[in-house]
Short mmCIF file of C-alpha atoms and ligand atoms in Angstrom, two decimals:
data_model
loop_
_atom_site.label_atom_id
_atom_site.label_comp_id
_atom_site.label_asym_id
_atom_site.label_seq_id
_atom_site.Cartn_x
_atom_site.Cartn_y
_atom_site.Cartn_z
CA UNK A 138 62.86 20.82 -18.37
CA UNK A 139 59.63 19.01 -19.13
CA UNK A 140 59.38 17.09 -22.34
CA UNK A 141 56.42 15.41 -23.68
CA UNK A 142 55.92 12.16 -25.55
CA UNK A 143 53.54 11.42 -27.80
CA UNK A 144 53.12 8.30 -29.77
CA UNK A 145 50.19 8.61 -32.08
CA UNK A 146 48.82 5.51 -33.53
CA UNK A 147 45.64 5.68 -36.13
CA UNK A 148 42.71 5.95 -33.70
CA UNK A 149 44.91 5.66 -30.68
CA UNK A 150 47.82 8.36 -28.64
CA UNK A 151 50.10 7.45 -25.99
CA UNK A 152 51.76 10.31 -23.99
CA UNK A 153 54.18 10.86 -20.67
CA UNK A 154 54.75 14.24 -19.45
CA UNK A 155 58.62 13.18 -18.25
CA UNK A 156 60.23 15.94 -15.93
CA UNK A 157 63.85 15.52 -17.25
CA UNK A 158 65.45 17.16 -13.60
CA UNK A 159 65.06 13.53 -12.18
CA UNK A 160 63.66 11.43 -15.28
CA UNK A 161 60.32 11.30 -13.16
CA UNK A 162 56.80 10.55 -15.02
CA UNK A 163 54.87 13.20 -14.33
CA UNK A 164 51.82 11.67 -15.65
CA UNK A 165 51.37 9.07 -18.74
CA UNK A 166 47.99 8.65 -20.70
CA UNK A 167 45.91 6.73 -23.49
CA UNK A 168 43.94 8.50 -25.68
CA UNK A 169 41.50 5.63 -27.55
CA UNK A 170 38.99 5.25 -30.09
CA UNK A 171 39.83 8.67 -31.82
CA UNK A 172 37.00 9.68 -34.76
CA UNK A 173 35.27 6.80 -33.36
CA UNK A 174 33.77 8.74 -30.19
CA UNK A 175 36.46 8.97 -27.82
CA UNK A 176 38.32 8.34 -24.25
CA UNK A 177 40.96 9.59 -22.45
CA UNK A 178 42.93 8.06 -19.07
CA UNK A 179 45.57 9.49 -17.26
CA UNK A 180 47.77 8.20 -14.59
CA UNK A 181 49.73 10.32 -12.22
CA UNK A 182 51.44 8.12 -9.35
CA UNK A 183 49.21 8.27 -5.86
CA UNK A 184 46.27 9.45 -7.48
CA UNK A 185 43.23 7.77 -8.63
CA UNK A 186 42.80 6.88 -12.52
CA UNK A 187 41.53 10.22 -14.18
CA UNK A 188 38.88 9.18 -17.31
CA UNK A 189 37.40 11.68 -19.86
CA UNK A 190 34.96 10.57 -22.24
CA UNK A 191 34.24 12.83 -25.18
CA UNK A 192 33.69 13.22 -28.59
CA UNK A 193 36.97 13.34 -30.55
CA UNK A 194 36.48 13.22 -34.14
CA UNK A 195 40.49 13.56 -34.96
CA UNK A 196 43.89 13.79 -33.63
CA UNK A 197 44.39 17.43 -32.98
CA UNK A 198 40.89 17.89 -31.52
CA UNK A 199 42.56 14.59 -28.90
CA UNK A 200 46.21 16.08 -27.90
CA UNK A 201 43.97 19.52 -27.12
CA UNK A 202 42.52 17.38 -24.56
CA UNK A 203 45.88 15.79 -23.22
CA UNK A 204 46.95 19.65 -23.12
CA UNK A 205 44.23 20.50 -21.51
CA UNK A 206 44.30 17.41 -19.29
CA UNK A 207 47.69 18.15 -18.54
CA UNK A 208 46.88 21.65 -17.38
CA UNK A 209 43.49 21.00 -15.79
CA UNK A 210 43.58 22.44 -12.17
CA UNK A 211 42.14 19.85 -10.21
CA UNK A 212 43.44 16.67 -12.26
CA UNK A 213 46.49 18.25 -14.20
CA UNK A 214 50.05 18.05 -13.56
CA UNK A 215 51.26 21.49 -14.24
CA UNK A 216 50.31 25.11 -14.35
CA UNK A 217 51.03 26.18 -18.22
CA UNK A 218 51.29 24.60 -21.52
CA UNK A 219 54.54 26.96 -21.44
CA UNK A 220 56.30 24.42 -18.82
CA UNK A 221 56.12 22.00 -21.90
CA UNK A 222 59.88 23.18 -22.89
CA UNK A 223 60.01 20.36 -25.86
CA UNK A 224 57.99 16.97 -27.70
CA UNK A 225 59.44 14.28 -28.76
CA UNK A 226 57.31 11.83 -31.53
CA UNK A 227 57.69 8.61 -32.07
CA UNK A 228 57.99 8.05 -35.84
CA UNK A 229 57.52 4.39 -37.08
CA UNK A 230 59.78 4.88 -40.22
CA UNK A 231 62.70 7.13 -41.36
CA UNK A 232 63.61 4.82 -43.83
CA UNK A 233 67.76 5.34 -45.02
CA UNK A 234 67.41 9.39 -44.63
CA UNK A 235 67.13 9.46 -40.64
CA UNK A 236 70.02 7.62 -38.34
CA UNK A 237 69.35 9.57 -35.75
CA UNK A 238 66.56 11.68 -34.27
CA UNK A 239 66.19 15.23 -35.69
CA UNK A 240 64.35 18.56 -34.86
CA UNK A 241 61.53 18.51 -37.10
CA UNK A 242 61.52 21.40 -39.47
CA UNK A 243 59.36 21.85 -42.87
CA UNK A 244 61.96 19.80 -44.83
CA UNK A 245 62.00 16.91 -42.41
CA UNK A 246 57.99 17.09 -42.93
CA UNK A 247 58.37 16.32 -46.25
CA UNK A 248 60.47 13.91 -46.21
CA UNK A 249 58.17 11.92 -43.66
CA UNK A 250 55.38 12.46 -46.31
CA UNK A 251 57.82 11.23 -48.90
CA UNK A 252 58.51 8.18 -46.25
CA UNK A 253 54.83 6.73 -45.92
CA UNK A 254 54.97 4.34 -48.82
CA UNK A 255 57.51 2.71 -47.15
CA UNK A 256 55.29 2.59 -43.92
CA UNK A 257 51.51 3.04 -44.63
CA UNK A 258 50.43 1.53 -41.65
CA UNK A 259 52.48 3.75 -39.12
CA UNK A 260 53.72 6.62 -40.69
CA UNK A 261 50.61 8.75 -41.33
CA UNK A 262 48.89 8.48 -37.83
CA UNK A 263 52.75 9.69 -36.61
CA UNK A 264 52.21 12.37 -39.15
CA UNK A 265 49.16 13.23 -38.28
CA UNK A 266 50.29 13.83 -34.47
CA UNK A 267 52.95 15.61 -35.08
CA UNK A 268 50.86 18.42 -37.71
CA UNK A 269 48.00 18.48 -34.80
CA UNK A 270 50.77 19.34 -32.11
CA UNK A 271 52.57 21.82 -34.34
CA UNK A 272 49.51 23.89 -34.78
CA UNK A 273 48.47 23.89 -30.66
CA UNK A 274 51.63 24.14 -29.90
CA UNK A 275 53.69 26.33 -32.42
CA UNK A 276 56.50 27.71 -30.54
CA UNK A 277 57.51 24.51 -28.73
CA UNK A 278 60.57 22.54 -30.27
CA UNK A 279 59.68 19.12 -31.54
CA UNK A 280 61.43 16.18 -32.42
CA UNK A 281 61.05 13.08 -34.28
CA UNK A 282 62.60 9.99 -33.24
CA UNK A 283 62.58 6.86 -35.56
CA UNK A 284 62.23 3.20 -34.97
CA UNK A 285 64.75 2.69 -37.59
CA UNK A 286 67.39 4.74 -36.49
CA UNK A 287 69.19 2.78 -34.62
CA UNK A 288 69.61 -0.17 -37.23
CA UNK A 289 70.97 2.70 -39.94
CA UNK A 290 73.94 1.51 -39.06
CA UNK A 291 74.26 -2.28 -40.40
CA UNK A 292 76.53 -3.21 -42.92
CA UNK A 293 75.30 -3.97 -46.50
CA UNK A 294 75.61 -7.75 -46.14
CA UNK A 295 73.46 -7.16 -43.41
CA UNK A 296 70.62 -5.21 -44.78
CA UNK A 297 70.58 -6.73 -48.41
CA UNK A 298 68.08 -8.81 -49.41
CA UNK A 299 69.11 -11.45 -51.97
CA UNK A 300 66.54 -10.75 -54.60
CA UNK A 301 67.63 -8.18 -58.14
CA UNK A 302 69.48 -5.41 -56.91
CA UNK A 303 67.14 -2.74 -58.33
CA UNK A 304 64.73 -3.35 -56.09
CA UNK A 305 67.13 -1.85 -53.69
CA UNK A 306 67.62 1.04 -55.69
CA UNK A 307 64.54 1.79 -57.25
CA UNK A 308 61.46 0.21 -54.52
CA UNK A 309 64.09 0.83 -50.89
CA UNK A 310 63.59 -2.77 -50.45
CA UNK A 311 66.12 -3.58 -48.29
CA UNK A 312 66.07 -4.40 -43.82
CA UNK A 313 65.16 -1.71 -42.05
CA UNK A 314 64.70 -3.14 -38.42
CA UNK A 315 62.58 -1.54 -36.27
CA UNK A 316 62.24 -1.18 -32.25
CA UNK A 317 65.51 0.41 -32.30
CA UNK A 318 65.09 2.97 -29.48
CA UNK A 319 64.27 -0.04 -27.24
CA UNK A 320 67.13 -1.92 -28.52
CA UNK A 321 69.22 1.21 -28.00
CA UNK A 322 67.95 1.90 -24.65
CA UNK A 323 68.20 -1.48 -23.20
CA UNK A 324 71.49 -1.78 -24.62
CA UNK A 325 72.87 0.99 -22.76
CA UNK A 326 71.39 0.08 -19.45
CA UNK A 327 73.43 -3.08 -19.90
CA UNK A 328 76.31 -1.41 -20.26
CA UNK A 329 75.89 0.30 -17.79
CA UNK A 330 74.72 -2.12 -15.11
CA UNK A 331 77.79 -4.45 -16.04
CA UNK A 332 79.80 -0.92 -15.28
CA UNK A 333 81.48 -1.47 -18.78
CA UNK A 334 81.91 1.23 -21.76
CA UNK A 335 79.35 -0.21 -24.27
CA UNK A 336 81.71 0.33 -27.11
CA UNK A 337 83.60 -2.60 -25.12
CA UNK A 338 80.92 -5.08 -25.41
CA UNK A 339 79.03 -7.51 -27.91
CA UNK A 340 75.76 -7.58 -26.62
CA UNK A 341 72.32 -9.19 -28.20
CA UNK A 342 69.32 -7.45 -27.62
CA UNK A 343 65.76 -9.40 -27.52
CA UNK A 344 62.88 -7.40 -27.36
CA UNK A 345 60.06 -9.44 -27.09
CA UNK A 346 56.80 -7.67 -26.48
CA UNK A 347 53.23 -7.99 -29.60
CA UNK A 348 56.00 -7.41 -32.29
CA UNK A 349 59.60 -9.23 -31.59
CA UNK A 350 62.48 -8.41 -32.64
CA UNK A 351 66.55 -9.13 -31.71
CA UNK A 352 69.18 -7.27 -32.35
CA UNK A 353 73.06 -8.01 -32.44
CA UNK A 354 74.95 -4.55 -30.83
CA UNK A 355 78.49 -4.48 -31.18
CA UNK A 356 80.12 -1.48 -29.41
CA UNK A 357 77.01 0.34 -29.31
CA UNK A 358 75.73 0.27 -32.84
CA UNK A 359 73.35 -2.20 -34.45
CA UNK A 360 74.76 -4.36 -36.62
CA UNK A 361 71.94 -6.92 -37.44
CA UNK A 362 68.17 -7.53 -36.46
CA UNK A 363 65.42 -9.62 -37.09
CA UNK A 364 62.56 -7.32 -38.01
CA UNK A 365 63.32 -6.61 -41.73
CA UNK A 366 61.41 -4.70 -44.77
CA UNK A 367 58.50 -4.21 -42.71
CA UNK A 368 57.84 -5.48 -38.98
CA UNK A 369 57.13 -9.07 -40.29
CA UNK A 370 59.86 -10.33 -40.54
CA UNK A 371 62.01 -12.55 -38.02
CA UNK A 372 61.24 -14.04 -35.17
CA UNK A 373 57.47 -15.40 -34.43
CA UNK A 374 54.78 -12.79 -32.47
CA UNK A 375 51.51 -12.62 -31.11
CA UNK A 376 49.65 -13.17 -34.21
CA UNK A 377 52.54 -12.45 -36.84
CA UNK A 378 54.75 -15.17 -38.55
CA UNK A 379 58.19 -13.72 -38.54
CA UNK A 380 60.08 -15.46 -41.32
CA UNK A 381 58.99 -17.96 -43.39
CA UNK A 382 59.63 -19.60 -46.59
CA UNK A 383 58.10 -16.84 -49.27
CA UNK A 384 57.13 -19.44 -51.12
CA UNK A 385 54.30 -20.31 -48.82
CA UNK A 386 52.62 -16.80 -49.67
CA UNK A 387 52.54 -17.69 -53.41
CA UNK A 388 51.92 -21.04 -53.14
CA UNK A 389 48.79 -20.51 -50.84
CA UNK A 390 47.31 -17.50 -52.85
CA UNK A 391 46.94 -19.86 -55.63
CA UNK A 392 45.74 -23.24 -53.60
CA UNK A 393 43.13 -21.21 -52.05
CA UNK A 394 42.57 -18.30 -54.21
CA UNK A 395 43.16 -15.93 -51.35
CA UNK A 396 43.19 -11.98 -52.73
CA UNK A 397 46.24 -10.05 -51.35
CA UNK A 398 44.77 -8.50 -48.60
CA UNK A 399 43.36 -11.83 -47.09
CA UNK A 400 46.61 -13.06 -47.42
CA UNK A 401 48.30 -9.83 -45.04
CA UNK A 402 45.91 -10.99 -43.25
CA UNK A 403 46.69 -13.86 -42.23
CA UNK A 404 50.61 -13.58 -42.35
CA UNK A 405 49.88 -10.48 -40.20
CA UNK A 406 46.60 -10.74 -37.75
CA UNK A 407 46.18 -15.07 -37.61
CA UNK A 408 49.54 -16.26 -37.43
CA UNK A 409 52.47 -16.30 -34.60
CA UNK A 410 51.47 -17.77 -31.39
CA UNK A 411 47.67 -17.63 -32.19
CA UNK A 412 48.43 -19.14 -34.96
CA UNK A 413 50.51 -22.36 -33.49
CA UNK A 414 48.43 -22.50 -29.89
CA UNK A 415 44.92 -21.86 -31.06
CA UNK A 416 45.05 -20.20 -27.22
CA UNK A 417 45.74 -16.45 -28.30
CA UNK A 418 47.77 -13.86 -28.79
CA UNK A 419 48.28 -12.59 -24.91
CA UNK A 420 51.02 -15.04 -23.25
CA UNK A 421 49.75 -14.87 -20.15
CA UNK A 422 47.14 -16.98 -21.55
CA UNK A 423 49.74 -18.88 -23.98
CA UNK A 424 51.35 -19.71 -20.07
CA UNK A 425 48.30 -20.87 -18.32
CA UNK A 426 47.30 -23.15 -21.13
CA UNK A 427 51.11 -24.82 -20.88
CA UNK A 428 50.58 -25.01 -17.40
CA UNK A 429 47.60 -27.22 -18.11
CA UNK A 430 49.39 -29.11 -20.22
CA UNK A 431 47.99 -28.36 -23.45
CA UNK A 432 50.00 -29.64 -26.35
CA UNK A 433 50.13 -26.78 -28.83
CA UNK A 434 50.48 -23.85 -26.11
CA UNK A 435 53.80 -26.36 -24.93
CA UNK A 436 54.75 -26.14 -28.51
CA UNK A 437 54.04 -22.73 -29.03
CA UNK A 438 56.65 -22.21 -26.26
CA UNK A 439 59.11 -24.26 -27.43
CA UNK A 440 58.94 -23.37 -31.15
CA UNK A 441 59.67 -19.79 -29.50
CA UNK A 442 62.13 -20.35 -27.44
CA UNK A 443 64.18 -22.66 -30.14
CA UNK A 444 64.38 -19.51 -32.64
CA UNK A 445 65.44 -17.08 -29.81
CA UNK A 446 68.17 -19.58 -29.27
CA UNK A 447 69.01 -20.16 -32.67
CA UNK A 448 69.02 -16.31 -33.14
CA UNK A 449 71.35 -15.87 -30.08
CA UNK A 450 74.03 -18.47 -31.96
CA UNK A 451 73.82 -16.53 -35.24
CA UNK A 452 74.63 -13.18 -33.60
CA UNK A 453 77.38 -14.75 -31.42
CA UNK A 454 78.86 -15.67 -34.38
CA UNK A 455 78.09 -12.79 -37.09
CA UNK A 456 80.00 -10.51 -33.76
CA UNK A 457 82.26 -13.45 -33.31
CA UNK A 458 81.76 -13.08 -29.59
CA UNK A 459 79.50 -12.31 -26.93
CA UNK A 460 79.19 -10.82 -23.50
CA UNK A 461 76.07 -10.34 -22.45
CA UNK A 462 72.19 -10.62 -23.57
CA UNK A 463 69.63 -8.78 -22.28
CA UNK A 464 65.42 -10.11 -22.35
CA UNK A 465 62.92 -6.99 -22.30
CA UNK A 466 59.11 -5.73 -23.26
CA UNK A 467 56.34 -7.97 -21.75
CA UNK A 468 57.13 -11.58 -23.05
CA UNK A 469 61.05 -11.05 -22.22
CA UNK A 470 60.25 -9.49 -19.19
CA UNK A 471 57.56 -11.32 -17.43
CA UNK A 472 57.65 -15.52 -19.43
CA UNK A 473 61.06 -17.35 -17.81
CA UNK A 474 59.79 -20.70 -19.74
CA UNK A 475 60.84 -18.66 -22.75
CA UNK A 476 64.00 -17.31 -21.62
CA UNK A 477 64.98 -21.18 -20.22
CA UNK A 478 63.88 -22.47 -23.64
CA UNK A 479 66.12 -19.85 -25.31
CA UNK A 480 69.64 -20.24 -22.73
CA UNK A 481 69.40 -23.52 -21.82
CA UNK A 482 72.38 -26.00 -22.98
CA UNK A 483 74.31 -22.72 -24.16
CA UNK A 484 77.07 -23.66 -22.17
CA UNK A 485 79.39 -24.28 -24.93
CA UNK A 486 78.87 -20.63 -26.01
CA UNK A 487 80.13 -19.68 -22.66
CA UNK A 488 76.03 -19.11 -21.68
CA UNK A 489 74.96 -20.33 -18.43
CA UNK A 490 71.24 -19.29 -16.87
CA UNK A 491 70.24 -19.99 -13.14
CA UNK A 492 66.91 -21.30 -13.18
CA UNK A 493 66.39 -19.94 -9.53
CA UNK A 494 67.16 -16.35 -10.53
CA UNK A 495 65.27 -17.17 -13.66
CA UNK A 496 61.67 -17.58 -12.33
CA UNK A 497 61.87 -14.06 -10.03
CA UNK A 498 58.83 -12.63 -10.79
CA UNK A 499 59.97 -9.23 -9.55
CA UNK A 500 62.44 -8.08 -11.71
CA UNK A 501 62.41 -4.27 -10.08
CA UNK A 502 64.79 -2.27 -12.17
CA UNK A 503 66.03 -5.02 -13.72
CA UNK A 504 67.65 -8.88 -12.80
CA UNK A 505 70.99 -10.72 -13.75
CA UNK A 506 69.73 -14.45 -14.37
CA UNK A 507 73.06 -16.10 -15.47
CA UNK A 508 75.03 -17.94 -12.87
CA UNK A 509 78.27 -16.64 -11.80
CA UNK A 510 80.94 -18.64 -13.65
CA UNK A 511 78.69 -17.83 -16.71
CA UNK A 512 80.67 -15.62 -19.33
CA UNK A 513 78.29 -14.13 -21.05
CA UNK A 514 76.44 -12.29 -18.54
CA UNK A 515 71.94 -12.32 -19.17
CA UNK A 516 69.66 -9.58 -17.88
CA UNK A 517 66.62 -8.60 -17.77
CA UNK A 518 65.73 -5.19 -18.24
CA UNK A 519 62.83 -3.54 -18.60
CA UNK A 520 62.31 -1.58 -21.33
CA UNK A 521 61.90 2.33 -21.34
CA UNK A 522 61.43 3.91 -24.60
CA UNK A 523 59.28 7.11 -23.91
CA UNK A 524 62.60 8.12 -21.50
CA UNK A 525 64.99 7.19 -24.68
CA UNK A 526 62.53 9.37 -26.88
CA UNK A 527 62.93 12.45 -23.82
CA UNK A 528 66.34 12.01 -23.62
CA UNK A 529 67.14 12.27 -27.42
CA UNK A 530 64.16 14.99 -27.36
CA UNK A 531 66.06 17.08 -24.64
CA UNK A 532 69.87 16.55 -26.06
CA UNK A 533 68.42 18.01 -29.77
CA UNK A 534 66.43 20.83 -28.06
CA UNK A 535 68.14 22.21 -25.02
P1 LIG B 1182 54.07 -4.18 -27.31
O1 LIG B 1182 54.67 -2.95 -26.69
O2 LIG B 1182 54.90 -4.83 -28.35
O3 LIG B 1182 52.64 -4.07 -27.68
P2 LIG B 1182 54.43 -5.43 -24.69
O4 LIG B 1182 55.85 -5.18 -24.46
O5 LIG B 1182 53.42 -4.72 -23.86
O6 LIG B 1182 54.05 -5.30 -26.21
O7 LIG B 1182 54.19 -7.01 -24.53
C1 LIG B 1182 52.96 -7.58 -24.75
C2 LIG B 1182 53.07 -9.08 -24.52
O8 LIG B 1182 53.62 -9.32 -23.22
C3 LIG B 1182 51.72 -9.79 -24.58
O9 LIG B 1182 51.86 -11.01 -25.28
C4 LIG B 1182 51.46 -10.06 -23.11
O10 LIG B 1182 50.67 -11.19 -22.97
C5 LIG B 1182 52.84 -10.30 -22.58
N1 LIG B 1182 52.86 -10.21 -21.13
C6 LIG B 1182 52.62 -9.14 -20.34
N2 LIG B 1182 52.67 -9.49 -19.04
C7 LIG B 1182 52.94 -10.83 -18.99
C8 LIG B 1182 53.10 -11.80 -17.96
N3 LIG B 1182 53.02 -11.47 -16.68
N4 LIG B 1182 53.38 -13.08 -18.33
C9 LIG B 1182 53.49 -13.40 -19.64
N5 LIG B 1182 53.33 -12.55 -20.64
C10 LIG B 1182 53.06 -11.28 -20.33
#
């Protein structure tokens, strides 16, 4: 069975043809600049980058090209649009209706539509891929797989915010989470690397790619993460502040008179590591600069690593144990100055990192960077989610 992934953003798609026989990418894509003009590149391992440039003035007039990209004789991957067996979407938001994936039927539609106030940003450009898919591709089973899913299943104390209870009721205002198929994913590779059952373990997930998020997963359910409301929330990101005392938002609107939307903007698009460093937002760049010694990229790092850290103690203890942690997406993945400032003098929570194993660039499949007395066990892992999206896609459909 082939299953295809599609991730629609609003002027953007992301897609992976995965043949589900041996989990294999059959060939992954980026469609950009949608109703702007319009490009397409494909990758298919041990062939050269395949580029289209064409008009594409929306989303259905784009995944016709990936189709037809897909199927193209010279550059395509298979024979028929018929050897698609299933898709699987990415859906920012399923707010407290969806805690799992589903098949998506005309009910589940509207309930998505009924979803978007809760997502505005994300949820319509999902939307929108999945209606342009439906109508090229009517007979082929899709499914929608949420970023919330995963965190659905947090206990009230958890997921309450302490403000009057009928915002909960009335506005959904309440901690969401998000990332949760790579929390999910990453999660179960740790089990399974550590050759445990996962409902065995306490394990704290740190995904730490643009957006950041960590998650505390006890016996294979989420039971507390960072990212809250909306994405903003938590730990700091590439230009996005994570938490911070509200009372900064109001008290800055009315010092400087900024409008709402100047203030998102800043929260949002000027804060996070840009914000702090003055560097950037790419930590590659956030690295060099530390490397040259420059004062707020150093800080940057070490305001980052210190809330990881903290983050790590407050899950220990809200699980009241721990046994193992797992680093993924680009920042967890590829910065070991974060991960040391984030395990380092852990020891007394049974946390011990080797600094050797620590700064292997080539983490392959994934690493084990804790020494071997240490009890908690730390990985790093990286991070698959179109394959969690295919997997889910193929158990709802086959
Ligand atoms: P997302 O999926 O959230 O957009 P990614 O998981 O791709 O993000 O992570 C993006 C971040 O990872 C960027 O800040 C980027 O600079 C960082 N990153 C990628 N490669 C490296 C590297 N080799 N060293 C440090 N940071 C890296």
């Amino acid at each position: 069975m082939k299953v295809l992934v599609i991730n629609c953003g609003s002027s953007s798609l992301k897609y992976q043809l995965i043949d589900m026989s041996n989990e294999n990418v059959l060939a992954q894509g980026l469609v950009e600049r949608i109703g702007i003009d319009g490009i397409l590149t494909q990758k298919v391992e041990g062939r050269e980058k395949y580029i289209v440039e064409t008009d594409l003035k929306d989303h259905k007039v784009a995944i016709d090209l990936v189709l037809n990209t897909l199927v193209d004789k010279a550059n395509g991957v298979i024979n028929s649009m018929d050897e698609i067996s299933a898709v699987g979407h990415r859906v920012v938001h399923g707010g407290e209706k969806y805690s799992t994936s589903v098949v998506i039927n005309e009910e589940v539609m509207k309930n998505l539509e009924d979803l978007v106030s809760l997502a505005p940003l994300h949820n319509p450009a999902n939307i929108i891929g999945i209606k342009a898919c439906m109508a090229l591709m009517p007979n082929t089973p899709m499914v929608a797989v949420f970023d919330t899913a995963f965190h659905q299943t947090m206990p009230q104390k958890a997921f309450m915010y302490p403000i009057p209870y009928e915002y909960y009721e009335e506005d959904h205002i309440r901690r969401y989470g998000f990332h949760g198929t790579s929390h999910k994913y990453v999660a179960g590779k740790v089990a399974e690397v550590m050759g445990k059952n996962i409902k065995d373990i306490k394990t704290i997930t740190c995904h730490l790619g643009n957006g950041v998020s960590v998650t505390a997963v006890d016996g294979g359910t989420s039971v507390d993460t960072t990212m809250g409301f909306t994405p903003l929330d938590g730990i700091i990101m590439g230009s996005r502040s994570g938490s911070i005392d509200p009372a900064i938002v109001t008290y800055l609107m009315k010092e400087k008179g900024y409008s709402i939307e100047e203030m998102d903007e800043i929260l949002n698009k000027k804060s996070g590591v840009l914000g702090i460093s003055g560097v950037g937002t790419d930590f590659r760049d956030i690295r060099s600069a530390a490397r040259e010694n420059n004062k707020r990229a150093l800080l940057t790092m070490d305001l980052y690593g210190y809330q990881i850290k903290k983050q790590i103690g407050a899950y220990a203890a809200a699980m009241a144990g721990l046994d193992a942690i797992v680093f993924t997406a680009g920042i967890g993945e590829h910065a070991p100055e974060i991960r040391e400032r984030a395990l380092i003098d852990m020891e007394f929570l049974g946390i011990k990192i080797d600094l050797k194993k620590n700064d292997n660039q080539d983490i392959g499949e994934g690493m084990e960077i804790s020494t071997e007395d240490s009890k908690v066990k730390v990985f790093v892992i990286p991070t698959n989610e179109e394959l969690m999206i295919a997997k889910e896609t193929l158990a709802l459909t086959k």
